[in-house]
Tab-separated table of C-alpha atoms in Angstrom:
chain	number	residue	atom	x	y	z
B	1	MET	CA	219.590	207.689	135.239
B	2	SER	CA	219.288	203.945	135.788
B	3	ASP	CA	215.759	202.548	135.676
B	4	ASP	CA	216.305	200.203	138.608
B	5	ARG	CA	215.894	203.016	141.151
B	6	PRO	CA	212.484	202.814	142.800
B	7	VAL	CA	209.776	205.267	141.755
B	8	VAL	CA	209.071	207.527	144.735
B	9	ALA	CA	206.096	209.388	143.263
B	10	ALA	CA	203.965	209.269	140.138
B	11	THR	CA	200.787	210.501	138.492
B	12	ARG	CA	198.931	208.159	136.138
B	13	ARG	CA	196.614	209.768	133.562
B	14	ALA	CA	195.902	212.545	136.053
B	15	THR	CA	193.392	215.148	134.899
B	16	LYS	CA	192.288	218.291	136.701
B	17	THR	CA	189.742	220.801	135.453
B	18	TYR	CA	188.798	224.175	136.909
B	19	PRO	CA	185.834	226.221	135.637
B	20	GLY	CA	186.538	226.779	131.962
B	21	VAL	CA	190.132	225.516	132.137
B	22	ARG	CA	191.650	222.052	131.834
B	23	ALA	CA	194.732	222.624	133.968
B	24	LEU	CA	196.058	219.051	133.711
B	25	ASP	CA	195.292	216.679	130.868
B	26	ALA	CA	195.917	212.936	131.407
B	27	ALA	CA	199.406	213.609	132.789
B	28	ASP	CA	201.792	210.692	133.253
B	29	PHE	CA	204.739	211.662	135.404
B	30	GLU	CA	207.144	209.890	137.726
B	31	VAL	CA	210.337	210.619	139.638
B	32	ARG	CA	212.802	208.103	141.078
B	33	ALA	CA	214.838	207.918	144.260
B	34	GLY	CA	217.964	210.087	144.072
B	35	GLU	CA	216.813	211.768	140.866
B	36	VAL	CA	216.578	215.537	140.415
B	37	ARG	CA	213.791	216.117	137.909
B	38	ALA	CA	213.517	219.620	136.473
B	39	LEU	CA	209.978	220.705	135.627
B	40	LEU	CA	209.609	223.348	132.916
B	41	GLY	CA	206.744	225.100	131.177
B	42	ARG	CA	205.281	228.504	130.423
B	43	ASN	CA	202.805	230.210	132.738
B	44	GLY	CA	199.656	228.092	132.706
B	45	ALA	CA	201.413	224.976	131.416
B	46	GLY	CA	200.205	222.884	134.374
B	47	LYS	CA	203.298	222.785	136.590
B	48	SER	CA	201.588	224.232	139.654
B	49	THR	CA	198.605	221.923	139.288
B	50	LEU	CA	200.868	218.877	139.056
B	51	ILE	CA	202.688	219.999	142.203
B	52	ARG	CA	199.420	220.523	144.059
B	53	LEU	CA	198.310	216.998	143.167
B	54	LEU	CA	201.568	215.410	144.314
B	55	SER	CA	201.562	217.384	147.572
B	56	GLY	CA	197.929	216.553	148.347
B	57	VAL	CA	196.594	220.098	148.063
B	58	GLU	CA	194.319	219.019	145.203
B	59	THR	CA	192.888	215.676	144.062
B	60	PRO	CA	192.623	214.734	140.378
B	61	ASP	CA	189.227	214.567	138.667
B	62	SER	CA	190.422	211.328	137.113
B	63	GLY	CA	193.609	209.281	137.203
B	64	THR	CA	195.731	208.521	140.244
B	65	VAL	CA	198.556	209.916	142.339
B	66	GLU	CA	200.973	207.519	144.042
B	67	VAL	CA	203.714	208.136	146.596
B	68	GLY	CA	206.025	205.307	147.578
B	69	GLY	CA	203.777	202.870	145.714
B	70	SER	CA	200.709	203.833	147.782
B	71	PRO	CA	197.738	205.772	146.390
B	72	LEU	CA	197.372	209.282	147.743
B	73	GLY	CA	193.607	209.239	147.224
B	74	ASP	CA	191.759	212.123	148.816
B	75	GLY	CA	193.837	212.093	151.991
B	76	GLY	CA	195.059	215.617	151.378
B	77	VAL	CA	198.262	217.237	152.598
B	78	ARG	CA	198.372	215.138	155.785
B	79	ARG	CA	198.319	211.893	153.803
B	80	ALA	CA	200.975	213.197	151.387
B	81	THR	CA	203.183	214.195	154.313
B	82	GLU	CA	202.751	210.790	155.950
B	83	LEU	CA	203.759	209.095	152.687
B	84	GLY	CA	206.877	211.265	152.498
B	85	VAL	CA	206.193	214.367	150.381
B	86	GLY	CA	207.850	217.639	151.366
B	87	THR	CA	207.091	220.837	149.462
B	88	VAL	CA	208.930	224.150	149.525
B	89	TYR	CA	206.920	226.844	147.801
B	90	GLN	CA	208.224	229.972	146.133
B	91	GLU	CA	206.910	232.197	148.909
B	92	LEU	CA	208.675	231.520	152.200
B	93	SER	CA	206.490	230.289	155.061
B	94	LEU	CA	208.943	230.886	157.897
B	95	VAL	CA	208.176	232.828	161.081
B	96	PRO	CA	210.750	235.650	160.912
B	97	GLN	CA	210.750	236.555	164.613
B	98	ILE	CA	211.879	233.150	165.932
B	99	SER	CA	215.086	231.174	165.544
B	100	ALA	CA	216.150	228.908	162.707
B	101	ALA	CA	215.875	225.864	165.003
B	102	GLU	CA	212.355	226.818	166.103
B	103	ASN	CA	211.336	227.190	162.465
B	104	LEU	CA	212.792	223.790	161.660
B	105	PHE	CA	210.582	222.159	164.303
B	106	LEU	CA	207.587	224.472	163.916
B	107	GLY	CA	204.566	222.674	165.366
B	108	VAL	CA	206.556	219.516	166.212
B	109	TRP	CA	208.888	220.825	168.907
B	110	PRO	CA	210.714	218.087	170.835
B	111	ARG	CA	209.460	217.886	174.412
B	112	THR	CA	210.743	216.574	177.705
B	113	ALA	CA	208.413	216.348	180.709
B	114	GLY	CA	205.782	218.260	178.726
B	115	ARG	CA	208.016	221.236	177.986
B	116	VAL	CA	209.886	222.226	174.813
B	117	ASP	CA	213.384	220.739	175.001
B	118	TYR	CA	215.439	223.605	173.564
B	119	PRO	CA	218.882	221.986	173.952
B	120	ARG	CA	217.664	218.899	172.088
B	121	MET	CA	216.003	221.053	169.423
B	122	ARG	CA	219.212	223.022	168.846
B	123	ALA	CA	221.289	219.834	168.690
B	124	GLU	CA	218.955	218.180	166.182
B	125	ALA	CA	218.781	221.339	164.086
B	126	ARG	CA	222.567	221.511	164.048
B	127	GLU	CA	222.680	217.896	162.805
B	128	VAL	CA	220.233	218.626	159.974
B	129	PHE	CA	222.181	221.708	158.885
B	130	ALA	CA	225.455	219.779	159.000
B	131	GLU	CA	224.006	216.953	156.919
B	132	LEU	CA	223.152	219.472	154.212
B	133	GLY	CA	226.520	221.190	154.489
B	134	LEU	CA	224.982	224.392	155.821
B	135	ASP	CA	226.739	226.798	158.167
B	136	ILE	CA	223.654	228.161	159.919
B	137	ASP	CA	223.468	228.983	163.621
B	138	PRO	CA	220.362	227.244	165.043
B	139	ASP	CA	219.860	230.211	167.403
B	140	ALA	CA	219.948	232.829	164.635
B	141	ILE	CA	216.719	234.813	164.284
B	142	VAL	CA	215.381	234.114	160.797
B	143	ALA	CA	214.633	237.788	160.072
B	144	ASP	CA	218.359	238.530	160.535
B	145	LEU	CA	219.445	235.923	157.982
B	146	PRO	CA	220.117	236.773	154.313
B	147	LEU	CA	217.378	235.662	151.935
B	148	ALA	CA	219.428	232.717	150.652
B	149	ARG	CA	219.890	231.411	154.215
B	150	GLN	CA	216.178	231.786	154.863
B	151	GLN	CA	215.505	229.706	151.757
B	152	LEU	CA	217.897	227.057	153.061
B	153	VAL	CA	216.129	226.977	156.422
B	154	GLU	CA	212.893	226.350	154.537
B	155	ILE	CA	214.487	223.490	152.582
B	156	ALA	CA	216.086	222.073	155.727
B	157	ARG	CA	212.700	222.079	157.461
B	158	ALA	CA	211.251	219.933	154.677
B	159	PHE	CA	214.329	217.674	154.694
B	160	ARG	CA	214.156	217.191	158.481
B	161	ALA	CA	211.003	215.099	158.004
B	162	ARG	CA	213.053	212.656	155.847
B	163	PRO	CA	210.841	212.845	152.741
B	164	ARG	CA	210.816	210.414	149.846
B	165	LEU	CA	210.009	213.299	147.520
B	166	LEU	CA	211.042	216.930	147.903
B	167	ILE	CA	209.311	219.481	145.656
B	168	LEU	CA	211.115	222.807	145.214
B	169	ASP	CA	209.088	225.518	143.480
B	170	GLU	CA	211.396	228.217	142.079
B	171	PRO	CA	213.726	228.036	145.102
B	172	THR	CA	216.233	230.531	143.672
B	173	SER	CA	213.933	232.964	141.850
B	174	ALA	CA	214.587	235.770	144.355
B	175	LEU	CA	218.302	235.030	144.779
B	176	ALA	CA	221.402	236.371	143.107
B	177	ALA	CA	223.717	233.934	141.340
B	178	GLY	CA	226.158	233.558	144.237
B	179	GLU	CA	223.338	232.913	146.703
B	180	ALA	CA	221.752	230.360	144.366
B	181	ASP	CA	224.971	228.317	144.364
B	182	ILE	CA	224.450	227.494	148.053
B	183	VAL	CA	220.913	226.266	147.388
B	184	LEU	CA	222.034	224.130	144.441
B	185	ALA	CA	224.729	222.483	146.548
B	186	ALA	CA	222.132	221.604	149.188
B	187	VAL	CA	219.808	220.108	146.546
B	188	THR	CA	222.635	217.918	145.260
B	189	ARG	CA	223.310	216.659	148.794
B	190	ILE	CA	219.634	215.875	149.343
B	191	ALA	CA	219.408	213.860	146.132
B	192	GLY	CA	222.605	212.059	147.100
B	193	ARG	CA	220.758	210.690	150.128
B	194	GLY	CA	218.198	208.983	147.915
B	195	VAL	CA	215.495	211.630	147.975
B	196	GLY	CA	213.647	212.244	144.719
B	197	VAL	CA	213.604	215.972	143.919
B	198	ILE	CA	211.275	217.895	141.634
B	199	TYR	CA	212.986	221.168	140.792
B	200	VAL	CA	210.770	223.849	139.228
B	201	SER	CA	212.772	226.629	137.609
B	202	HIS	CA	213.256	228.549	134.376
B	203	ARG	CA	216.973	229.076	134.919
B	204	LEU	CA	218.520	226.643	132.468
B	205	ASP	CA	222.030	227.234	133.757
B	206	GLU	CA	220.901	225.997	137.195
B	207	ILE	CA	218.970	223.086	135.726
B	208	ARG	CA	222.026	221.905	133.814
B	209	ARG	CA	224.061	221.994	137.025
B	210	VAL	CA	221.628	220.252	139.361
B	211	ALA	CA	219.113	218.149	137.389
B	212	ASP	CA	219.424	214.681	135.846
B	213	THR	CA	216.272	214.832	133.742
B	214	VAL	CA	213.798	217.454	132.584
B	215	THR	CA	210.055	217.221	132.001
B	216	VAL	CA	208.471	219.871	129.793
B	217	MET	CA	204.764	220.673	130.133
B	218	ARG	CA	202.531	222.608	127.770
B	219	ASP	CA	198.790	223.329	127.931
B	220	GLY	CA	198.290	220.966	130.872
B	221	ALA	CA	200.016	218.025	129.220
B	222	VAL	CA	203.390	216.370	129.770
B	223	VAL	CA	205.067	216.905	126.401
B	224	GLU	CA	208.392	215.128	126.882
B	225	THR	CA	210.853	213.906	129.495
B	226	THR	CA	214.499	213.724	128.526
B	227	ASP	CA	218.023	213.709	129.956
B	228	VAL	CA	219.278	217.197	130.688
B	229	ALA	CA	222.666	216.463	129.148
B	230	GLY	CA	221.162	215.828	125.724
B	231	ALA	CA	218.634	218.695	125.696
B	232	THR	CA	219.701	221.868	123.915
B	233	THR	CA	218.217	225.213	124.873
B	234	ALA	CA	216.580	225.499	121.446
B	235	ARG	CA	214.958	222.084	121.892
B	236	ILE	CA	213.609	222.913	125.348
B	237	VAL	CA	212.210	226.258	124.188
B	238	SER	CA	210.586	224.553	121.196
B	239	LEU	CA	208.935	221.985	123.467
B	240	MET	CA	207.663	224.707	125.805
B	241	LEU	CA	206.209	226.860	123.046
B	242	GLY	CA	204.892	224.293	120.566
B	243	GLU	CA	203.079	225.980	117.709
B	244	ALA	CA	203.450	229.344	119.461
B	245	ALA	CA	207.137	229.296	118.516
B	246	ASP	CA	206.132	229.959	114.903
B	247	GLU	CA	203.737	232.784	115.695
B	248	VAL	CA	204.910	236.279	114.753
B	249	PRO	CA	202.213	238.681	115.930
B	250	GLU	CA	201.416	241.747	113.891
B	251	ARG	CA	203.035	244.816	115.342
B	252	THR	CA	203.359	248.299	113.909
B	253	GLU	CA	206.722	249.669	114.961
B	254	ALA	CA	206.731	253.299	116.057
B	255	ASP	CA	208.765	255.868	114.183
B	256	VAL	CA	211.398	256.406	116.862
B	257	ASP	CA	214.276	258.817	116.233
B	258	ARG	CA	217.188	257.007	117.882
B	259	SER	CA	219.622	259.676	116.648
B	260	ALA	CA	218.039	262.139	119.075
B	261	THR	CA	219.004	262.552	122.720
B	262	PRO	CA	217.540	259.657	124.710
B	263	LEU	CA	214.822	260.621	127.135
B	264	LEU	CA	216.359	258.135	129.587
B	265	SER	CA	219.923	256.886	129.540
B	266	VAL	CA	221.330	254.335	131.980
B	267	ARG	CA	225.030	253.520	132.116
B	268	GLY	CA	226.801	250.863	134.209
B	269	LEU	CA	224.012	250.675	136.778
B	270	SER	CA	224.793	248.184	139.539
B	271	VAL	CA	222.884	247.242	142.697
B	272	PRO	CA	224.832	244.411	144.357
B	273	PRO	CA	224.004	241.594	144.349
B	274	LYS	CA	220.937	241.989	142.101
B	275	LEU	CA	222.162	244.158	139.205
B	276	GLU	CA	225.494	244.360	137.462
B	277	ASP	CA	226.624	246.859	134.830
B	278	VAL	CA	223.288	247.548	133.112
B	279	SER	CA	223.315	250.089	130.277
B	280	PHE	CA	220.587	251.102	127.801
B	281	ASP	CA	218.818	254.085	126.215
B	282	LEU	CA	215.091	254.821	125.996
B	283	TYR	CA	213.757	257.299	123.421
B	284	ARG	CA	210.687	259.480	123.040
B	285	GLY	CA	207.790	257.610	121.519
B	286	GLU	CA	209.337	254.204	122.205
B	287	VAL	CA	207.956	251.205	124.049
B	288	LEU	CA	210.997	249.290	125.244
B	289	GLY	CA	210.264	245.808	126.549
B	290	LEU	CA	212.263	244.266	129.359
B	291	GLY	CA	211.848	240.515	129.585
B	292	GLY	CA	213.296	238.090	132.043
B	293	LEU	CA	212.418	235.366	134.468
B	294	MET	CA	211.689	235.874	138.147
B	295	GLY	CA	214.839	236.907	139.975
B	296	SER	CA	216.538	238.230	136.840
B	297	GLY	CA	216.756	241.766	138.255
B	298	ARG	CA	213.959	243.497	136.329
B	299	THR	CA	212.149	244.952	139.338
B	300	GLU	CA	215.408	246.047	140.979
B	301	LEU	CA	216.343	247.895	137.784
B	302	LEU	CA	213.097	249.863	137.735
B	303	ARG	CA	213.310	250.638	141.448
B	304	ALA	CA	216.896	251.870	141.046
B	305	ILE	CA	215.958	254.125	138.121
B	306	SER	CA	212.993	255.595	140.013
B	307	GLY	CA	215.087	256.275	143.126
B	308	PHE	CA	213.533	253.710	145.452
B	309	LEU	CA	216.666	251.532	145.494
B	310	PRO	CA	220.122	253.115	145.965
B	311	ALA	CA	222.551	252.156	143.215
B	312	GLY	CA	226.068	251.020	144.045
B	313	ALA	CA	227.506	252.309	140.773
B	314	GLY	CA	226.509	253.787	137.447
B	315	SER	CA	224.665	256.846	136.178
B	316	ILE	CA	221.155	257.875	135.160
B	317	THR	CA	220.498	260.693	132.685
B	318	VAL	CA	217.072	262.179	131.936
B	319	ASP	CA	216.732	264.170	128.711
B	320	GLY	CA	220.462	264.881	128.680
B	321	GLN	CA	220.594	265.914	132.347
B	322	ARG	CA	222.589	263.650	134.651
B	323	VAL	CA	220.825	262.882	137.920
B	324	THR	CA	223.438	263.105	140.661
B	325	ARG	CA	221.278	261.802	143.492
B	326	PRO	CA	218.167	259.966	142.281
B	327	THR	CA	215.394	259.826	144.864
B	328	PRO	CA	211.692	259.167	144.268
B	329	ALA	CA	210.934	262.885	144.688
B	330	VAL	CA	213.691	263.973	142.307
B	331	MET	CA	212.746	261.412	139.651
B	332	LYS	CA	209.072	262.335	139.896
B	333	ARG	CA	209.945	266.000	139.298
B	334	LEU	CA	211.914	264.909	136.229
B	335	GLY	CA	208.854	263.125	134.879
B	336	VAL	CA	209.565	259.513	135.847
B	337	GLY	CA	206.602	257.435	137.000
B	338	ILE	CA	206.593	253.800	138.130
B	339	THR	CA	203.790	251.278	138.517
B	340	PRO	CA	204.920	248.618	141.005
B	341	GLU	CA	204.867	244.871	140.474
B	342	ASP	CA	202.826	244.404	143.659
B	343	ARG	CA	199.707	246.324	142.689
B	344	LYS	CA	197.765	245.295	145.787
B	345	GLY	CA	200.531	245.984	148.303
B	346	GLU	CA	202.228	249.021	146.752
B	347	GLY	CA	200.081	250.318	143.892
B	348	VAL	CA	196.734	251.272	145.397
B	349	VAL	CA	195.244	252.545	148.640
B	350	PRO	CA	192.340	250.055	148.775
B	351	LEU	CA	189.704	252.073	150.645
B	352	LEU	CA	190.283	255.369	148.851
B	353	GLY	CA	188.196	256.177	145.809
B	354	VAL	CA	189.339	255.682	142.226
B	355	SER	CA	189.810	259.441	141.707
B	356	GLU	CA	191.656	259.856	145.009
B	357	ASN	CA	194.072	257.078	144.031
B	358	MET	CA	194.808	258.806	140.729
B	359	VAL	CA	195.750	262.180	142.241
B	360	LEU	CA	197.978	260.800	145.002
B	361	THR	CA	201.268	261.594	143.275
B	362	TRP	CA	200.422	265.193	142.293
B	363	PHE	CA	197.987	267.146	144.416
B	364	LYS	CA	198.810	270.460	142.759
B	365	GLY	CA	196.343	269.958	139.938
B	366	ALA	CA	193.668	268.915	142.414
B	367	SER	CA	194.073	271.784	144.877
B	368	THR	CA	192.683	275.268	145.418
B	369	ALA	CA	194.732	277.668	147.537
B	370	GLY	CA	196.794	274.765	148.853
B	371	THR	CA	193.781	272.688	149.866
B	372	VAL	CA	192.710	269.556	148.038
B	373	SER	CA	189.411	270.244	146.298
B	374	PRO	CA	186.972	267.286	146.201
B	375	ALA	CA	185.337	268.839	143.135
B	376	ARG	CA	188.670	268.984	141.305
B	377	VAL	CA	189.564	265.447	142.373
B	378	ASP	CA	186.202	264.320	141.030
B	379	GLY	CA	186.706	266.184	137.741
B	380	ILE	CA	190.220	264.824	137.218
B	381	GLY	CA	189.004	261.353	138.021
B	382	ARG	CA	186.122	261.506	135.566
B	383	GLY	CA	188.449	262.602	132.782
B	384	LEU	CA	190.938	259.803	133.402
B	385	ILE	CA	188.196	257.215	133.884
B	386	GLU	CA	186.800	258.091	130.464
B	387	ARG	CA	190.198	258.224	128.782
B	388	LEU	CA	191.353	254.892	130.194
B	389	SER	CA	187.974	253.129	129.941
B	390	ILE	CA	187.972	252.327	133.659
B	391	LYS	CA	184.806	250.476	134.622
B	392	THR	CA	183.452	251.972	137.823
B	393	ALA	CA	180.043	253.182	138.940
B	394	ARG	CA	181.414	256.421	140.427
B	395	PRO	CA	184.772	258.209	140.684
B	396	ASP	CA	184.637	257.893	144.481
B	397	THR	CA	184.035	254.125	144.442
B	398	PRO	CA	186.704	252.484	146.667
B	399	ILE	CA	189.312	251.145	144.292
B	400	VAL	CA	189.340	247.790	146.096
B	401	ASN	CA	185.904	247.163	144.530
B	402	LEU	CA	187.328	247.302	140.994
B	403	SER	CA	188.710	244.376	139.013
B	404	GLY	CA	192.468	243.936	138.805
B	405	GLY	CA	192.583	245.302	135.265
B	406	ASN	CA	190.685	248.445	136.178
B	407	GLN	CA	192.856	248.961	139.264
B	408	GLN	CA	195.927	248.701	137.038
B	409	LYS	CA	194.564	251.273	134.601
B	410	ALA	CA	193.960	253.619	137.523
B	411	VAL	CA	197.569	253.183	138.691
B	412	ILE	CA	198.760	254.103	135.193
B	413	GLY	CA	196.307	257.020	135.219
B	414	ARG	CA	198.005	258.372	138.344
B	415	TRP	CA	201.148	259.058	136.318
B	416	LEU	CA	199.188	260.508	133.418
B	417	HIS	CA	197.750	262.999	135.887
B	418	ALA	CA	201.276	263.745	137.135
B	419	GLN	CA	202.291	264.452	133.497
B	420	SER	CA	205.070	261.858	133.591
B	421	ARG	CA	206.990	261.503	130.355
B	422	ILE	CA	208.917	258.347	131.302
B	423	LEU	CA	206.774	255.442	132.460
B	424	LEU	CA	208.317	252.406	134.133
B	425	LEU	CA	205.621	249.717	134.058
B	426	ASP	CA	206.471	246.673	136.178
B	427	GLU	CA	204.211	243.722	135.240
B	428	PRO	CA	201.339	246.027	134.177
B	429	THR	CA	199.141	243.127	132.999
B	430	ARG	CA	199.718	240.675	135.855
B	431	GLY	CA	196.476	239.204	137.136
B	432	VAL	CA	194.196	240.940	134.623
B	433	ASP	CA	191.845	239.365	132.081
B	434	VAL	CA	192.338	239.218	128.321
B	435	GLU	CA	190.143	242.244	127.604
B	436	ALA	CA	191.969	244.377	130.178
B	437	LYS	CA	195.328	243.298	128.771
B	438	ALA	CA	194.327	244.465	125.303
B	439	GLN	CA	193.173	247.790	126.745
B	440	ILE	CA	196.462	248.270	128.606
B	441	TYR	CA	198.412	247.510	125.419
B	442	ARG	CA	196.340	250.162	123.618
B	443	ILE	CA	196.937	252.706	126.398
B	444	VAL	CA	200.694	252.066	126.310
B	445	ARG	CA	200.872	252.486	122.535
B	446	GLU	CA	198.795	255.686	122.688
B	447	LEU	CA	201.055	257.170	125.351
B	448	ALA	CA	204.115	256.399	123.237
B	449	ALA	CA	202.459	257.972	120.199
B	450	GLU	CA	201.970	261.142	122.281
B	451	GLY	CA	205.714	261.279	122.987
B	452	ALA	CA	206.106	259.370	126.228
B	453	ALA	CA	208.864	256.797	126.679
B	454	VAL	CA	207.734	253.506	128.178
B	455	LEU	CA	209.778	250.727	129.775
B	456	PHE	CA	207.449	247.715	129.786
B	457	VAL	CA	208.505	244.873	132.091
B	458	SER	CA	206.883	241.458	131.866
B	459	SER	CA	207.575	237.867	132.871
B	460	GLU	CA	204.877	236.815	130.384
B	461	LEU	CA	207.343	236.932	127.529
B	462	GLU	CA	204.683	236.193	124.922
B	463	GLU	CA	203.174	239.663	125.365
B	464	LEU	CA	206.362	241.601	124.621
B	465	PRO	CA	206.129	241.127	120.823
B	466	LEU	CA	202.561	242.444	120.969
B	467	VAL	CA	203.352	245.872	122.386
B	468	CYS	CA	207.090	246.674	122.191
B	469	ASP	CA	209.223	248.399	119.552
B	470	ARG	CA	212.411	246.956	120.999
B	471	VAL	CA	213.048	244.274	123.621
B	472	LEU	CA	215.888	243.762	126.084
B	473	THR	CA	216.229	240.537	128.044
B	474	MET	CA	217.747	240.157	131.500
B	475	ARG	CA	219.329	237.145	133.141
B	476	ALA	CA	221.034	236.952	136.527
B	477	GLY	CA	221.148	240.720	136.930
B	478	ARG	CA	222.668	241.513	133.544
B	479	LEU	CA	221.313	242.378	130.117
B	480	ALA	CA	221.416	239.236	127.989
B	481	GLY	CA	220.046	240.256	124.600
B	482	GLU	CA	218.465	242.978	122.461
B	483	PHE	CA	215.877	242.411	119.735
B	484	THR	CA	214.285	244.718	117.164
B	485	GLY	CA	211.957	244.382	114.198
B	486	ALA	CA	211.354	240.844	112.950
B	487	ASP	CA	213.673	239.452	115.649
B	488	ILE	CA	211.113	240.266	118.365
B	489	THR	CA	209.586	236.802	118.580
B	490	LEU	CA	208.610	234.656	121.518
B	491	ASP	CA	211.198	231.972	120.854
B	492	THR	CA	214.134	234.396	120.538
B	493	ILE	CA	213.148	236.284	123.686
B	494	MET	CA	212.608	233.124	125.732
B	495	ALA	CA	215.858	231.543	124.552
B	496	ALA	CA	217.815	234.632	125.598
B	497	ALA	CA	216.075	234.822	128.977
B	498	MET	CA	216.618	231.132	129.787
B	499	ALA	CA	219.960	230.289	128.203
B	500	ALA	CA	223.034	229.581	130.290
């Protein structure tokens, strides 16, 4: 990357502190016109804070932010937009019920004689799509478009404003490999028109294809910026982890009899386009970790095993019995329980009590003569609350009033009540504090010691060595590595999850 290209955006000694946390520490960062700068770092490294500063969502406590040579100051998002910053966040912000063209011009519809000029809007939308090489019908309703096309509409909306700087936050995390190719091609076209691009992703194969340079952040600081071509995967992982790369946490491996019949066996499981040919075994008393970055297929794998997502191919066997037609009801009867990734949206019924939430999957134990007994619900709840150390004033306290960690323990307790012997835990420690994490680790190990088999999914790869007997990694819908014993370390897991 030649240094004579103008700097389109920069932070100079930018620092940002939240209560108890220094999220950004004297960060110097800049991106040039036509450059695609990859931004890498673990969770909490400071990437999101840096993006918020550049897009005007936050202002630094000290230091400066500049766009196009002008200070951003405290002008906020409006000032950043005026100076030429466009941001596409990981979560789509489109209106599904209206057309692609209407989304492109949302809030700034072209008008003639005081009325929205639809022919002009369609024509201009068609020009923007063509400029990016996109075959998207301006009249298509966004809800009817595949996810990759929706992502492209979001990017095109930001590009329509002719930004100096375009920030893309994990734009392909929810996409399969083939869909991601379309997004990468559009990013290359945008950079070719002189726009500086910040590309946040953990997919190193994509970064090597689309980025010129890579900045690695750690603990709120910019650690290093280097050319992508000269950066090996091992070097990038080492920069991201720092001293943590040398940490090997103490872990007592369970005595798992892998010569016995697996409690769960998966063979050739495919769910196009998210999963392809996944095979593994899970044994009694084992905690099997499943690590991978967002969009790697972890959640789809758990949903396919539990019957919520129809598989296109492959087989599932439970305790030697092949399941011919897995459905949630069938898998529950076979002893399979799943805690969803979206605890708030899918894991709890907010206004029901803690005890009521824990008996939802199996009313039999809470019923008398076919009628749910409040006394039995209360008794079951009290037992599980004590066993799982759930902090609540009463068993009938609405679960929405509990902390995230205590809600998560209650969701796990639901499957203990249902006497599940195979537990599929999708991000069981997401959004919980350190104390709650330690408690969940203890609960998982205790369940395994009692003979349960646990599949523990986490995007926080550093926690897998703390709780798992064996770890599988996923990348782009396929299994990418298996680690046991002393090989279960943060650097080996992360390298396998990120490598091309």
